Structures are given as structure tokens and as C-alpha cells.
mmCIF file with all atom_site columns, C-alpha atoms and ligand atoms in Angstrom:
data_model
loop_
_atom_site.group_PDB
_atom_site.id
_atom_site.type_symbol
_atom_site.label_atom_id
_atom_site.label_alt_id
_atom_site.label_comp_id
_atom_site.label_asym_id
_atom_site.label_entity_id
_atom_site.label_seq_id
_atom_site.pdbx_PDB_ins_code
_atom_site.Cartn_x
_atom_site.Cartn_y
_atom_site.Cartn_z
_atom_site.occupancy
_atom_site.B_iso_or_equiv
_atom_site.pdbx_formal_charge
_atom_site.auth_seq_id
_atom_site.auth_comp_id
_atom_site.auth_asym_id
_atom_site.auth_atom_id
_atom_site.pdbx_PDB_model_num
ATOM   1   C  CA  . MET A 1 1   ? -13.589 -16.996 23.975 1.00 87.00 ? 1   MET A CA  1
ATOM   2   C  CA  . LEU A 1 2   ? -14.286 -13.587 25.443 1.00 96.00 ? 2   LEU A CA  1
ATOM   3   C  CA  . SER A 1 3   ? -11.511 -11.714 27.216 1.00 96.00 ? 3   SER A CA  1
ATOM   4   C  CA  . ALA A 1 4   ? -12.102 -10.806 30.859 1.00 97.00 ? 4   ALA A CA  1
ATOM   5   C  CA  . ASP A 1 5   ? -12.303 -7.112  29.948 1.00 96.00 ? 5   ASP A CA  1
ATOM   6   C  CA  . LEU A 1 6   ? -14.819 -7.614  27.198 1.00 97.00 ? 6   LEU A CA  1
ATOM   7   C  CA  . GLN A 1 7   ? -16.900 -9.900  29.381 1.00 98.00 ? 7   GLN A CA  1
ATOM   8   C  CA  . LYS A 1 8   ? -16.953 -7.216  32.061 1.00 98.00 ? 8   LYS A CA  1
ATOM   9   C  CA  . ALA A 1 9   ? -17.961 -4.540  29.551 1.00 98.00 ? 9   ALA A CA  1
ATOM   10  C  CA  . LEU A 1 10  ? -20.701 -6.713  28.054 1.00 98.00 ? 10  LEU A CA  1
ATOM   11  C  CA  . ASN A 1 11  ? -22.036 -7.492  31.513 1.00 98.00 ? 11  ASN A CA  1
ATOM   12  C  CA  . LYS A 1 12  ? -22.127 -3.781  32.245 1.00 98.00 ? 12  LYS A CA  1
ATOM   13  C  CA  . GLN A 1 13  ? -24.303 -3.422  29.151 1.00 98.00 ? 13  GLN A CA  1
ATOM   14  C  CA  . VAL A 1 14  ? -26.564 -6.213  30.429 1.00 98.00 ? 14  VAL A CA  1
ATOM   15  C  CA  . LYS A 1 15  ? -27.252 -4.043  33.463 1.00 98.00 ? 15  LYS A CA  1
ATOM   16  C  CA  . ILE A 1 16  ? -27.809 -0.919  31.346 1.00 98.00 ? 16  ILE A CA  1
ATOM   17  C  CA  . GLU A 1 17  ? -30.382 -2.694  29.170 1.00 98.00 ? 17  GLU A CA  1
ATOM   18  C  CA  . GLY A 1 18  ? -32.098 -4.033  32.285 1.00 98.00 ? 18  GLY A CA  1
ATOM   19  C  CA  . ASP A 1 19  ? -32.194 -0.507  33.704 1.00 97.00 ? 19  ASP A CA  1
ATOM   20  C  CA  . SER A 1 20  ? -33.658 0.747   30.409 1.00 97.00 ? 20  SER A CA  1
ATOM   21  C  CA  . SER A 1 21  ? -36.437 -1.799  30.703 1.00 98.00 ? 21  SER A CA  1
ATOM   22  C  CA  . GLN A 1 22  ? -37.218 -0.579  34.222 1.00 98.00 ? 22  GLN A CA  1
ATOM   23  C  CA  . ILE A 1 23  ? -37.244 3.068   33.112 1.00 97.00 ? 23  ILE A CA  1
ATOM   24  C  CA  . TYR A 1 24  ? -39.782 2.365   30.362 1.00 96.00 ? 24  TYR A CA  1
ATOM   25  C  CA  . LEU A 1 25  ? -41.814 0.250   32.766 1.00 97.00 ? 25  LEU A CA  1
ATOM   26  C  CA  . GLU A 1 26  ? -41.909 3.035   35.308 1.00 97.00 ? 26  GLU A CA  1
ATOM   27  C  CA  . MET A 1 27  ? -43.061 5.504   32.634 1.00 95.00 ? 27  MET A CA  1
ATOM   28  C  CA  . ALA A 1 28  ? -45.679 3.041   31.376 1.00 96.00 ? 28  ALA A CA  1
ATOM   29  C  CA  . SER A 1 29  ? -47.163 2.607   34.802 1.00 96.00 ? 29  SER A CA  1
ATOM   30  C  CA  . TRP A 1 30  ? -47.147 6.345   35.494 1.00 95.00 ? 30  TRP A CA  1
ATOM   31  C  CA  . ALA A 1 31  ? -48.827 7.145   32.161 1.00 94.00 ? 31  ALA A CA  1
ATOM   32  C  CA  . GLU A 1 32  ? -51.426 4.451   32.771 1.00 96.00 ? 32  GLU A CA  1
ATOM   33  C  CA  . ILE A 1 33  ? -52.342 5.956   36.130 1.00 96.00 ? 33  ILE A CA  1
ATOM   34  C  CA  . GLN A 1 34  ? -52.661 9.397   34.490 1.00 92.00 ? 34  GLN A CA  1
ATOM   35  C  CA  . GLY A 1 35  ? -55.077 7.946   31.933 1.00 94.00 ? 35  GLY A CA  1
ATOM   36  C  CA  . PHE A 1 36  ? -52.738 8.134   28.949 1.00 94.00 ? 36  PHE A CA  1
ATOM   37  C  CA  . GLU A 1 37  ? -53.458 4.747   27.490 1.00 95.00 ? 37  GLU A CA  1
ATOM   38  C  CA  . GLY A 1 38  ? -51.473 5.226   24.280 1.00 95.00 ? 38  GLY A CA  1
ATOM   39  C  CA  . ILE A 1 39  ? -48.320 6.391   26.018 1.00 93.00 ? 39  ILE A CA  1
ATOM   40  C  CA  . ALA A 1 40  ? -48.663 3.506   28.480 1.00 95.00 ? 40  ALA A CA  1
ATOM   41  C  CA  . THR A 1 41  ? -49.067 0.925   25.691 1.00 95.00 ? 41  THR A CA  1
ATOM   42  C  CA  . PHE A 1 42  ? -46.037 2.296   23.897 1.00 94.00 ? 42  PHE A CA  1
ATOM   43  C  CA  . MET A 1 43  ? -43.906 2.323   27.053 1.00 95.00 ? 43  MET A CA  1
ATOM   44  C  CA  . TYR A 1 44  ? -44.905 -1.205  28.105 1.00 96.00 ? 44  TYR A CA  1
ATOM   45  C  CA  . ALA A 1 45  ? -43.890 -2.465  24.660 1.00 95.00 ? 45  ALA A CA  1
ATOM   46  C  CA  . GLN A 1 46  ? -40.587 -0.576  24.822 1.00 95.00 ? 46  GLN A CA  1
ATOM   47  C  CA  . SER A 1 47  ? -39.902 -2.052  28.240 1.00 97.00 ? 47  SER A CA  1
ATOM   48  C  CA  . ASP A 1 48  ? -40.327 -5.555  26.788 1.00 98.00 ? 48  ASP A CA  1
ATOM   49  C  CA  . GLU A 1 49  ? -37.984 -4.664  23.941 1.00 97.00 ? 49  GLU A CA  1
ATOM   50  C  CA  . GLU A 1 50  ? -35.307 -3.529  26.355 1.00 97.00 ? 50  GLU A CA  1
ATOM   51  C  CA  . ARG A 1 51  ? -35.588 -6.789  28.238 1.00 98.00 ? 51  ARG A CA  1
ATOM   52  C  CA  . GLN A 1 52  ? -34.992 -8.581  24.929 1.00 98.00 ? 52  GLN A CA  1
ATOM   53  C  CA  . HIS A 1 53  ? -31.885 -6.446  24.409 1.00 98.00 ? 53  HIS A CA  1
ATOM   54  C  CA  . MET A 1 54  ? -30.667 -7.576  27.808 1.00 98.00 ? 54  MET A CA  1
ATOM   55  C  CA  . LEU A 1 55  ? -31.408 -11.254 27.119 1.00 98.00 ? 55  LEU A CA  1
ATOM   56  C  CA  . LYS A 1 56  ? -29.622 -11.137 23.782 1.00 98.00 ? 56  LYS A CA  1
ATOM   57  C  CA  . LEU A 1 57  ? -26.481 -9.980  25.578 1.00 98.00 ? 57  LEU A CA  1
ATOM   58  C  CA  . VAL A 1 58  ? -26.823 -12.584 28.326 1.00 98.00 ? 58  VAL A CA  1
ATOM   59  C  CA  . ARG A 1 59  ? -27.067 -15.370 25.754 1.00 98.00 ? 59  ARG A CA  1
ATOM   60  C  CA  . TYR A 1 60  ? -24.174 -14.018 23.746 1.00 98.00 ? 60  TYR A CA  1
ATOM   61  C  CA  . VAL A 1 61  ? -21.825 -13.822 26.740 1.00 98.00 ? 61  VAL A CA  1
ATOM   62  C  CA  . ASN A 1 62  ? -22.651 -17.410 27.697 1.00 98.00 ? 62  ASN A CA  1
ATOM   63  C  CA  . GLN A 1 63  ? -22.409 -18.627 24.115 1.00 97.00 ? 63  GLN A CA  1
ATOM   64  C  CA  . ARG A 1 64  ? -18.884 -17.234 23.859 1.00 97.00 ? 64  ARG A CA  1
ATOM   65  C  CA  . GLY A 1 65  ? -17.703 -19.171 26.876 1.00 96.00 ? 65  GLY A CA  1
ATOM   66  C  CA  . GLY A 1 66  ? -18.208 -16.316 29.323 1.00 97.00 ? 66  GLY A CA  1
ATOM   67  C  CA  . VAL A 1 67  ? -20.423 -15.992 32.369 1.00 98.00 ? 67  VAL A CA  1
ATOM   68  C  CA  . ALA A 1 68  ? -23.327 -13.570 32.177 1.00 98.00 ? 68  ALA A CA  1
ATOM   69  C  CA  . ASP A 1 69  ? -23.822 -11.528 35.300 1.00 98.00 ? 69  ASP A CA  1
ATOM   70  C  CA  . ILE A 1 70  ? -27.528 -11.122 36.079 1.00 98.00 ? 70  ILE A CA  1
ATOM   71  C  CA  . PRO A 1 71  ? -27.975 -7.709  37.685 1.00 96.00 ? 71  PRO A CA  1
ATOM   72  C  CA  . ALA A 1 72  ? -30.234 -6.657  40.518 1.00 97.00 ? 72  ALA A CA  1
ATOM   73  C  CA  . ILE A 1 73  ? -33.289 -4.606  39.576 1.00 95.00 ? 73  ILE A CA  1
ATOM   74  C  CA  . SER A 1 74  ? -32.781 -0.891  40.224 1.00 93.00 ? 74  SER A CA  1
ATOM   75  C  CA  . LYS A 1 75  ? -35.621 1.469   40.969 1.00 96.00 ? 75  LYS A CA  1
ATOM   76  C  CA  . PRO A 1 76  ? -35.787 4.250   38.347 1.00 96.00 ? 76  PRO A CA  1
ATOM   77  C  CA  . ASP A 1 77  ? -35.557 7.766   39.739 1.00 93.00 ? 77  ASP A CA  1
ATOM   78  C  CA  . LEU A 1 78  ? -37.456 9.970   37.291 1.00 95.00 ? 78  LEU A CA  1
ATOM   79  C  CA  . ASP A 1 79  ? -38.710 13.534  37.393 1.00 92.00 ? 79  ASP A CA  1
ATOM   80  C  CA  . HIS A 1 80  ? -42.456 13.566  36.619 1.00 89.00 ? 80  HIS A CA  1
ATOM   81  C  CA  . THR A 1 81  ? -42.922 17.326  36.830 1.00 87.00 ? 81  THR A CA  1
ATOM   82  C  CA  . SER A 1 82  ? -44.179 17.355  33.240 1.00 86.00 ? 82  SER A CA  1
ATOM   83  C  CA  . PHE A 1 83  ? -44.243 15.224  30.118 1.00 85.00 ? 83  PHE A CA  1
ATOM   84  C  CA  . LYS A 1 84  ? -41.436 17.392  28.863 1.00 89.00 ? 84  LYS A CA  1
ATOM   85  C  CA  . THR A 1 85  ? -39.130 16.571  31.784 1.00 91.00 ? 85  THR A CA  1
ATOM   86  C  CA  . LEU A 1 86  ? -40.107 12.924  31.564 1.00 90.00 ? 86  LEU A CA  1
ATOM   87  C  CA  . PHE A 1 87  ? -39.400 12.499  27.874 1.00 92.00 ? 87  PHE A CA  1
ATOM   88  C  CA  . LYS A 1 88  ? -36.235 14.582  28.074 1.00 94.00 ? 88  LYS A CA  1
ATOM   89  C  CA  . GLN A 1 89  ? -34.879 12.074  30.566 1.00 95.00 ? 89  GLN A CA  1
ATOM   90  C  CA  . LEU A 1 90  ? -35.809 9.269   28.207 1.00 94.00 ? 90  LEU A CA  1
ATOM   91  C  CA  . PHE A 1 91  ? -33.994 10.915  25.326 1.00 96.00 ? 91  PHE A CA  1
ATOM   92  C  CA  . ASP A 1 92  ? -30.906 11.570  27.476 1.00 96.00 ? 92  ASP A CA  1
ATOM   93  C  CA  . HIS A 1 93  ? -30.959 7.966   28.600 1.00 96.00 ? 93  HIS A CA  1
ATOM   94  C  CA  . GLU A 1 94  ? -31.014 6.676   25.018 1.00 97.00 ? 94  GLU A CA  1
ATOM   95  C  CA  . VAL A 1 95  ? -28.076 8.936   24.139 1.00 97.00 ? 95  VAL A CA  1
ATOM   96  C  CA  . TYR A 1 96  ? -26.220 7.476   27.122 1.00 98.00 ? 96  TYR A CA  1
ATOM   97  C  CA  . VAL A 1 97  ? -27.018 3.930   25.937 1.00 98.00 ? 97  VAL A CA  1
ATOM   98  C  CA  . SER A 1 98  ? -25.722 4.726   22.449 1.00 97.00 ? 98  SER A CA  1
ATOM   99  C  CA  . GLN A 1 99  ? -22.498 6.038   23.939 1.00 98.00 ? 99  GLN A CA  1
ATOM   100 C  CA  . SER A 1 100 ? -22.123 2.892   25.972 1.00 98.00 ? 100 SER A CA  1
ATOM   101 C  CA  . ILE A 1 101 ? -22.609 0.726   22.854 1.00 98.00 ? 101 ILE A CA  1
ATOM   102 C  CA  . ASN A 1 102 ? -19.995 2.820   21.054 1.00 98.00 ? 102 ASN A CA  1
ATOM   103 C  CA  . ASP A 1 103 ? -17.554 2.213   23.899 1.00 98.00 ? 103 ASP A CA  1
ATOM   104 C  CA  . LEU A 1 104 ? -18.199 -1.520  23.606 1.00 98.00 ? 104 LEU A CA  1
ATOM   105 C  CA  . VAL A 1 105 ? -17.591 -1.445  19.861 1.00 98.00 ? 105 VAL A CA  1
ATOM   106 C  CA  . HIS A 1 106 ? -14.329 0.349   20.536 1.00 98.00 ? 106 HIS A CA  1
ATOM   107 C  CA  . ILE A 1 107 ? -13.176 -2.293  23.022 1.00 98.00 ? 107 ILE A CA  1
ATOM   108 C  CA  . SER A 1 108 ? -14.093 -5.120  20.640 1.00 98.00 ? 108 SER A CA  1
ATOM   109 C  CA  . LEU A 1 109 ? -12.038 -3.528  17.876 1.00 98.00 ? 109 LEU A CA  1
ATOM   110 C  CA  . THR A 1 110 ? -9.089  -2.832  20.150 1.00 97.00 ? 110 THR A CA  1
ATOM   111 C  CA  . GLU A 1 111 ? -9.123  -6.478  21.198 1.00 97.00 ? 111 GLU A CA  1
ATOM   112 C  CA  . ARG A 1 112 ? -9.702  -7.639  17.624 1.00 97.00 ? 112 ARG A CA  1
ATOM   113 C  CA  . ASP A 1 113 ? -12.725 -9.617  18.739 1.00 98.00 ? 113 ASP A CA  1
ATOM   114 C  CA  . TYR A 1 114 ? -14.518 -9.433  15.405 1.00 97.00 ? 114 TYR A CA  1
ATOM   115 C  CA  . ALA A 1 115 ? -17.301 -11.792 16.469 1.00 98.00 ? 115 ALA A CA  1
ATOM   116 C  CA  . THR A 1 116 ? -18.292 -9.381  19.214 1.00 98.00 ? 116 THR A CA  1
ATOM   117 C  CA  . HIS A 1 117 ? -17.855 -6.454  16.870 1.00 98.00 ? 117 HIS A CA  1
ATOM   118 C  CA  . ASN A 1 118 ? -20.239 -8.143  14.459 1.00 98.00 ? 118 ASN A CA  1
ATOM   119 C  CA  . PHE A 1 119 ? -22.701 -8.975  17.244 1.00 98.00 ? 119 PHE A CA  1
ATOM   120 C  CA  . LEU A 1 120 ? -22.733 -5.356  18.392 1.00 98.00 ? 120 LEU A CA  1
ATOM   121 C  CA  . GLN A 1 121 ? -23.707 -3.973  14.989 1.00 98.00 ? 121 GLN A CA  1
ATOM   122 C  CA  . TRP A 1 122 ? -27.316 -4.930  15.711 1.00 98.00 ? 122 TRP A CA  1
ATOM   123 C  CA  . TYR A 1 123 ? -27.208 -2.691  18.800 1.00 98.00 ? 123 TYR A CA  1
ATOM   124 C  CA  . VAL A 1 124 ? -25.628 0.133   16.829 1.00 98.00 ? 124 VAL A CA  1
ATOM   125 C  CA  . SER A 1 125 ? -28.569 0.111   14.369 1.00 97.00 ? 125 SER A CA  1
ATOM   126 C  CA  . GLU A 1 126 ? -31.106 -0.326  17.123 1.00 96.00 ? 126 GLU A CA  1
ATOM   127 C  CA  . GLN A 1 127 ? -29.773 2.699   18.975 1.00 96.00 ? 127 GLN A CA  1
ATOM   128 C  CA  . ILE A 1 128 ? -30.047 4.873   15.861 1.00 96.00 ? 128 ILE A CA  1
ATOM   129 C  CA  . GLU A 1 129 ? -33.740 3.944   15.761 1.00 94.00 ? 129 GLU A CA  1
ATOM   130 C  CA  . GLU A 1 130 ? -34.331 4.367   19.487 1.00 94.00 ? 130 GLU A CA  1
ATOM   131 C  CA  . GLU A 1 131 ? -32.603 7.726   19.654 1.00 95.00 ? 131 GLU A CA  1
ATOM   132 C  CA  . ALA A 1 132 ? -34.584 8.930   16.644 1.00 95.00 ? 132 ALA A CA  1
ATOM   133 C  CA  . THR A 1 133 ? -37.851 7.781   18.215 1.00 93.00 ? 133 THR A CA  1
ATOM   134 C  CA  . ALA A 1 134 ? -37.046 9.437   21.543 1.00 94.00 ? 134 ALA A CA  1
ATOM   135 C  CA  . ARG A 1 135 ? -36.065 12.643  19.710 1.00 95.00 ? 135 ARG A CA  1
ATOM   136 C  CA  . THR A 1 136 ? -39.291 12.664  17.657 1.00 94.00 ? 136 THR A CA  1
ATOM   137 C  CA  . ILE A 1 137 ? -41.387 12.173  20.775 1.00 92.00 ? 137 ILE A CA  1
ATOM   138 C  CA  . LEU A 1 138 ? -39.531 14.914  22.606 1.00 93.00 ? 138 LEU A CA  1
ATOM   139 C  CA  . ASP A 1 139 ? -39.981 17.317  19.664 1.00 94.00 ? 139 ASP A CA  1
ATOM   140 C  CA  . LYS A 1 140 ? -43.714 16.622  19.622 1.00 93.00 ? 140 LYS A CA  1
ATOM   141 C  CA  . ILE A 1 141 ? -44.013 17.137  23.364 1.00 92.00 ? 141 ILE A CA  1
ATOM   142 C  CA  . ASN A 1 142 ? -42.118 20.407  23.099 1.00 92.00 ? 142 ASN A CA  1
ATOM   143 C  CA  . LEU A 1 143 ? -44.579 21.544  20.444 1.00 92.00 ? 143 LEU A CA  1
ATOM   144 C  CA  . ILE A 1 144 ? -47.640 20.458  22.394 1.00 91.00 ? 144 ILE A CA  1
ATOM   145 C  CA  . GLY A 1 145 ? -46.549 21.981  25.708 1.00 84.00 ? 145 GLY A CA  1
ATOM   146 C  CA  . ASP A 1 146 ? -49.408 21.809  28.217 1.00 77.00 ? 146 ASP A CA  1
ATOM   147 C  CA  . ASP A 1 147 ? -52.156 21.809  25.624 1.00 86.00 ? 147 ASP A CA  1
ATOM   148 C  CA  . LYS A 1 148 ? -54.647 19.159  26.755 1.00 87.00 ? 148 LYS A CA  1
ATOM   149 C  CA  . GLY A 1 149 ? -56.100 18.620  23.275 1.00 91.00 ? 149 GLY A CA  1
ATOM   150 C  CA  . GLY A 1 150 ? -52.635 18.144  21.834 1.00 92.00 ? 150 GLY A CA  1
ATOM   151 C  CA  . LEU A 1 151 ? -51.729 15.632  24.515 1.00 90.00 ? 151 LEU A CA  1
ATOM   152 C  CA  . TYR A 1 152 ? -54.922 13.714  23.841 1.00 91.00 ? 152 TYR A CA  1
ATOM   153 C  CA  . LEU A 1 153 ? -54.102 13.422  20.132 1.00 92.00 ? 153 LEU A CA  1
ATOM   154 C  CA  . PHE A 1 154 ? -50.497 12.526  20.859 1.00 92.00 ? 154 PHE A CA  1
ATOM   155 C  CA  . ASP A 1 155 ? -51.641 9.781   23.220 1.00 93.00 ? 155 ASP A CA  1
ATOM   156 C  CA  . ASN A 1 156 ? -53.881 8.422   20.483 1.00 92.00 ? 156 ASN A CA  1
ATOM   157 C  CA  . ASP A 1 157 ? -51.008 8.418   17.974 1.00 89.00 ? 157 ASP A CA  1
ATOM   158 C  CA  . LEU A 1 158 ? -48.782 6.456   20.330 1.00 89.00 ? 158 LEU A CA  1
ATOM   159 C  CA  . LYS A 1 159 ? -51.450 3.823   20.846 1.00 84.00 ? 159 LYS A CA  1
ATOM   160 C  CA  . ASN A 1 160 ? -50.808 2.440   17.372 1.00 76.00 ? 160 ASN A CA  1
ATOM   161 C  CA  . PHE A 1 161 ? -47.116 3.191   17.240 1.00 75.00 ? 161 PHE A CA  1
ATOM   162 C  CA  . ASN A 1 162 ? -45.795 -0.333  17.793 1.00 65.00 ? 162 ASN A CA  1
ATOM   163 C  CA  . GLN A 1 163 ? -48.224 -1.946  15.322 1.00 61.00 ? 163 GLN A CA  1
ATOM   164 C  CA  . GLN A 1 164 ? -47.386 0.619   12.657 1.00 58.00 ? 164 GLN A CA  1
ATOM   165 C  CA  . GLY A 1 165 ? -43.744 -0.356  12.575 1.00 51.00 ? 165 GLY A CA  1
ATOM   166 C  CA  . LYS A 1 166 ? -42.660 2.799   14.368 1.00 53.00 ? 166 LYS A CA  1
ATOM   167 C  CA  . THR A 1 167 ? -43.391 5.176   11.539 1.00 44.00 ? 167 THR A CA  1
ATOM   168 C  CA  . ASN A 1 168 ? -46.206 7.428   12.483 1.00 45.00 ? 168 ASN A CA  1
ATOM   169 C  CA  . VAL A 1 169 ? -45.578 9.308   15.728 1.00 47.00 ? 169 VAL A CA  1
HETATM 170 FE FE1 . OFO B 2 .   ? -31.661 -1.129  24.454 1.00 74.08 ? 201 OFO B FE1 1
HETATM 171 O  O1  . OFO B 2 .   ? -32.124 0.192   23.339 1.00 74.08 ? 201 OFO B O1  1
HETATM 172 FE FE2 . OFO B 2 .   ? -32.843 1.638   24.281 1.00 74.08 ? 201 OFO B FE2 1
HETATM 173 O  O2  . OFO B 2 .   ? -31.928 1.711   25.756 1.00 74.08 ? 201 OFO B O2  1
#
């Protein structure tokens, strides 16, 4: 059975994962309107992944005798001045998510809830991957700058990113 504190912390993470899904969705839609099909495809897929992260938590809380709290949808507030500002926000967000997972791991250990600790290890690994992906994308964007040709090629690369097992950005 989950403690009240751990349930609260896990439910907070449910909301964070839901917010992540909305952030990627917002970026996907924006990129689509700008004509960047590859970036849009990548972001739509990431948004779905984040929703899965949220669902996994919801099911876990309920499975452990808790009550999952389904959050309201928040509107993302992103700066679209450039791709650089956009992807920087994404990277910062993933760092924030990793920190939040670390805090959860800490609480589970403090409470000696080893089942939750074990459950959270999947998120720990996932965040390593997501942070690395966001960092790689940001590095590329920093290199490309405002070069239209570079952006075109980058967009093409991202089109196949999800099928390629996230290796070739
Ligand atoms: Fe849920 O992994 Fe990113 O935020």
C-alpha cells in the first residue's frame, strides 16, 4: 500500500508527464504549420510517449491501492521566437522532469517502499534517453542556426527518427 506522501508525489508526476505530452503536442502542431514535417512527426510521437508515461503512473498508483489523480490539461506557454529558443525550452523541461523523478526515487527510498523504487527505475533510464535526445537536438540546432538548408536536412533526419530506434539524429 502506498503512503499518503508517496501517493501525492506520484500524482504530481502524473501531472508532469501529462504536461510533457501537451508541450510536445504544441511543438508538433507548430512545426506542422511551419511546414517542418519531420519535426512534427517526431514531436507527435514524443507526445504519445509522454502520455504513456502518464498512464503507466496512473495504473501503478491504482494497482498499489492508491487513487490516481487525473489532472486538468494545461496550455503550454512556449517561446517560438526561434527553433533554438523552442528546443532549449524542451531540453530544460526534460532536465526538470529528471529532477522530479530523482526526488520521487529519494522519497521511495526514505520510506523504504522498494516496490515503488523498483517501478521508478524505468523512468530513471527513460529520462537518461530523453535528456540525451533533447541535448543532441539542441546541439544540432545550435550548429545550424538560421541556415535554411541545414534546417531542411535536420527536418528530414527527424522524420525517420522514431523508426530508427532513436539513433540517427
Ligand atoms: Fe516522460 O519523459 Fe520526457 O518528460
